[in-house]
Short mmCIF file of C-alpha atoms in Angstrom, two decimals:
data_model
loop_
_atom_site.label_atom_id
_atom_site.label_comp_id
_atom_site.label_asym_id
_atom_site.label_seq_id
_atom_site.Cartn_x
_atom_site.Cartn_y
_atom_site.Cartn_z
CA GLN A 31 0.00 0.00 0.00
CA VAL A 32 0.97 3.58 -0.62
CA GLN A 33 0.17 6.37 1.80
CA LEU A 34 0.23 10.11 1.20
CA VAL A 35 0.08 12.37 4.23
CA GLU A 36 -0.45 16.11 3.87
CA SER A 37 0.31 18.65 6.56
CA GLY A 38 0.69 22.38 7.02
CA GLY A 39 -2.85 23.58 6.55
CA GLY A 40 -4.57 25.99 8.86
CA LEU A 41 -6.09 29.42 9.27
CA VAL A 42 -4.26 32.39 7.80
CA GLN A 43 -5.15 36.01 7.16
CA PRO A 44 -5.47 37.38 3.63
CA GLY A 45 -2.04 38.19 2.27
CA GLY A 46 -0.41 35.60 4.48
CA SER A 47 1.54 32.46 3.65
CA LEU A 48 1.39 28.75 4.35
CA ARG A 49 3.63 25.86 3.41
CA LEU A 50 2.00 22.51 2.75
CA SER A 51 3.93 19.25 2.82
CA CYS A 52 3.06 15.86 1.38
CA VAL A 53 5.02 12.73 2.22
CA ALA A 54 4.64 9.53 0.23
CA SER A 55 5.44 6.24 1.94
CA GLY A 56 4.76 2.52 1.75
CA SER A 57 5.24 0.13 -1.15
CA ILE A 58 6.90 2.53 -3.55
CA PHE A 59 9.06 1.07 -6.28
CA ARG A 60 9.13 4.28 -8.26
CA LEU A 61 7.55 7.67 -7.61
CA TYR A 62 6.68 9.69 -10.66
CA ASP A 63 4.83 13.00 -10.95
CA MET A 64 3.29 14.58 -7.88
CA ALA A 65 0.63 17.25 -7.75
CA TRP A 66 -1.55 19.40 -5.54
CA TYR A 67 -5.27 19.87 -6.01
CA ARG A 68 -7.86 21.70 -4.00
CA GLN A 69 -11.59 21.49 -3.55
CA ALA A 70 -13.71 24.30 -2.19
CA PRO A 71 -17.22 23.68 -0.85
CA GLY A 72 -19.66 23.16 -3.68
CA LYS A 73 -16.95 23.14 -6.31
CA GLN A 74 -15.10 20.51 -8.27
CA ARG A 75 -11.60 19.48 -7.36
CA GLU A 76 -9.12 21.56 -9.35
CA LEU A 77 -5.50 20.99 -10.27
CA LEU A 78 -3.13 23.60 -8.88
CA ALA A 79 0.38 22.47 -9.67
CA THR A 80 2.39 19.49 -10.85
CA ILE A 81 6.03 18.52 -10.55
CA THR A 82 7.91 15.85 -12.46
CA VAL A 83 10.68 13.60 -11.21
CA VAL A 84 13.24 16.03 -12.54
CA GLY A 85 11.55 19.02 -10.95
CA THR A 86 9.70 20.53 -13.87
CA THR A 87 6.67 22.39 -12.60
CA ASN A 88 3.42 23.63 -14.06
CA TYR A 89 0.84 25.84 -12.38
CA ALA A 90 -2.78 26.76 -12.84
CA ASP A 91 -3.29 30.37 -13.82
CA ASP A 92 -5.06 31.06 -10.50
CA VAL A 93 -1.93 30.35 -8.48
CA LYS A 94 0.89 31.15 -10.87
CA GLY A 95 3.26 33.62 -9.28
CA ARG A 96 1.85 33.03 -5.79
CA PHE A 97 2.38 29.30 -5.22
CA THR A 98 5.66 27.41 -5.60
CA LEU A 99 5.91 23.64 -5.77
CA SER A 100 9.16 21.91 -4.90
CA ARG A 101 10.28 18.36 -4.37
CA ASP A 102 12.74 16.48 -2.18
CA SER A 103 13.07 13.17 -3.97
CA ALA A 104 15.26 11.67 -1.25
CA LYS A 105 12.38 12.12 1.18
CA ASN A 106 9.52 11.37 -1.25
CA THR A 107 8.14 14.74 -0.25
CA VAL A 108 6.70 17.72 -2.06
CA TYR A 109 6.16 21.18 -0.65
CA LEU A 110 3.66 23.79 -1.74
CA GLN A 111 4.66 27.27 -0.67
CA MET A 112 1.60 29.49 -0.82
CA ASN A 113 2.04 33.26 -0.64
CA SER A 114 -0.32 36.21 -1.00
CA LEU A 115 -3.22 34.02 0.03
CA LYS A 116 -6.75 35.18 -0.74
CA PRO A 117 -10.10 34.20 0.78
CA GLU A 118 -10.90 32.38 -2.45
CA ASP A 119 -7.95 30.07 -1.78
CA THR A 120 -9.97 28.55 1.05
CA ALA A 121 -10.37 24.85 0.33
CA VAL A 122 -9.25 21.37 1.24
CA TYR A 123 -5.88 20.77 -0.40
CA TYR A 124 -5.03 17.30 -1.67
CA CYS A 125 -1.77 15.74 -2.73
CA LYS A 126 -1.60 13.19 -5.53
CA ALA A 127 1.27 10.96 -6.55
CA VAL A 128 1.78 8.62 -9.47
CA VAL A 129 3.39 5.49 -8.06
CA LEU A 130 4.60 2.19 -9.38
CA THR A 131 4.50 -0.41 -6.63
CA PRO A 132 6.85 -3.43 -6.55
CA VAL A 133 4.01 -5.73 -7.66
CA GLY A 134 2.25 -3.33 -10.02
CA ARG A 135 2.42 -3.53 -13.79
CA ASN A 136 1.54 0.09 -14.34
CA PRO A 137 1.76 3.26 -12.23
CA ASN A 138 -1.38 4.32 -10.41
CA ASP A 139 -2.64 7.50 -8.81
CA TYR A 140 -2.69 7.75 -5.03
CA TRP A 141 -4.31 10.50 -3.00
CA GLY A 142 -3.86 11.93 0.44
CA GLN A 143 -6.70 12.68 2.86
CA GLY A 144 -6.42 16.42 2.41
CA THR A 145 -5.57 19.36 4.63
CA GLN A 146 -7.85 22.33 5.24
CA VAL A 147 -6.66 25.80 4.32
CA THR A 148 -8.80 28.71 5.45
CA VAL A 149 -7.97 32.28 4.47
CA SER A 150 -9.96 34.72 6.55
CA SER A 151 -9.56 37.83 8.63
#
């Protein structure tokens, strides 16, 4: 089994910053792309940012220039640095990883449980 555990969420004032972490563990033979999504109440889950094994990143227009995704491959961890937060950034933030397990034929997507981010004064 593969587990993804997110941390770092919380309550922050508009204009503030948070740093989310996501650690992948378990039966990992190879860890491929990782990504962050978020889901606000009543809305669909949306992709925020992705990072490849070599560190290439892509961002949604909504967060480009404010959020930075980085990766520590030695620790199977990704970090999402979120700056200039706005009330509309309030959501549950989810981490996703593409993982090939030792017994798997093909890589599969694995998700974390999510961490709440609330931006409010």
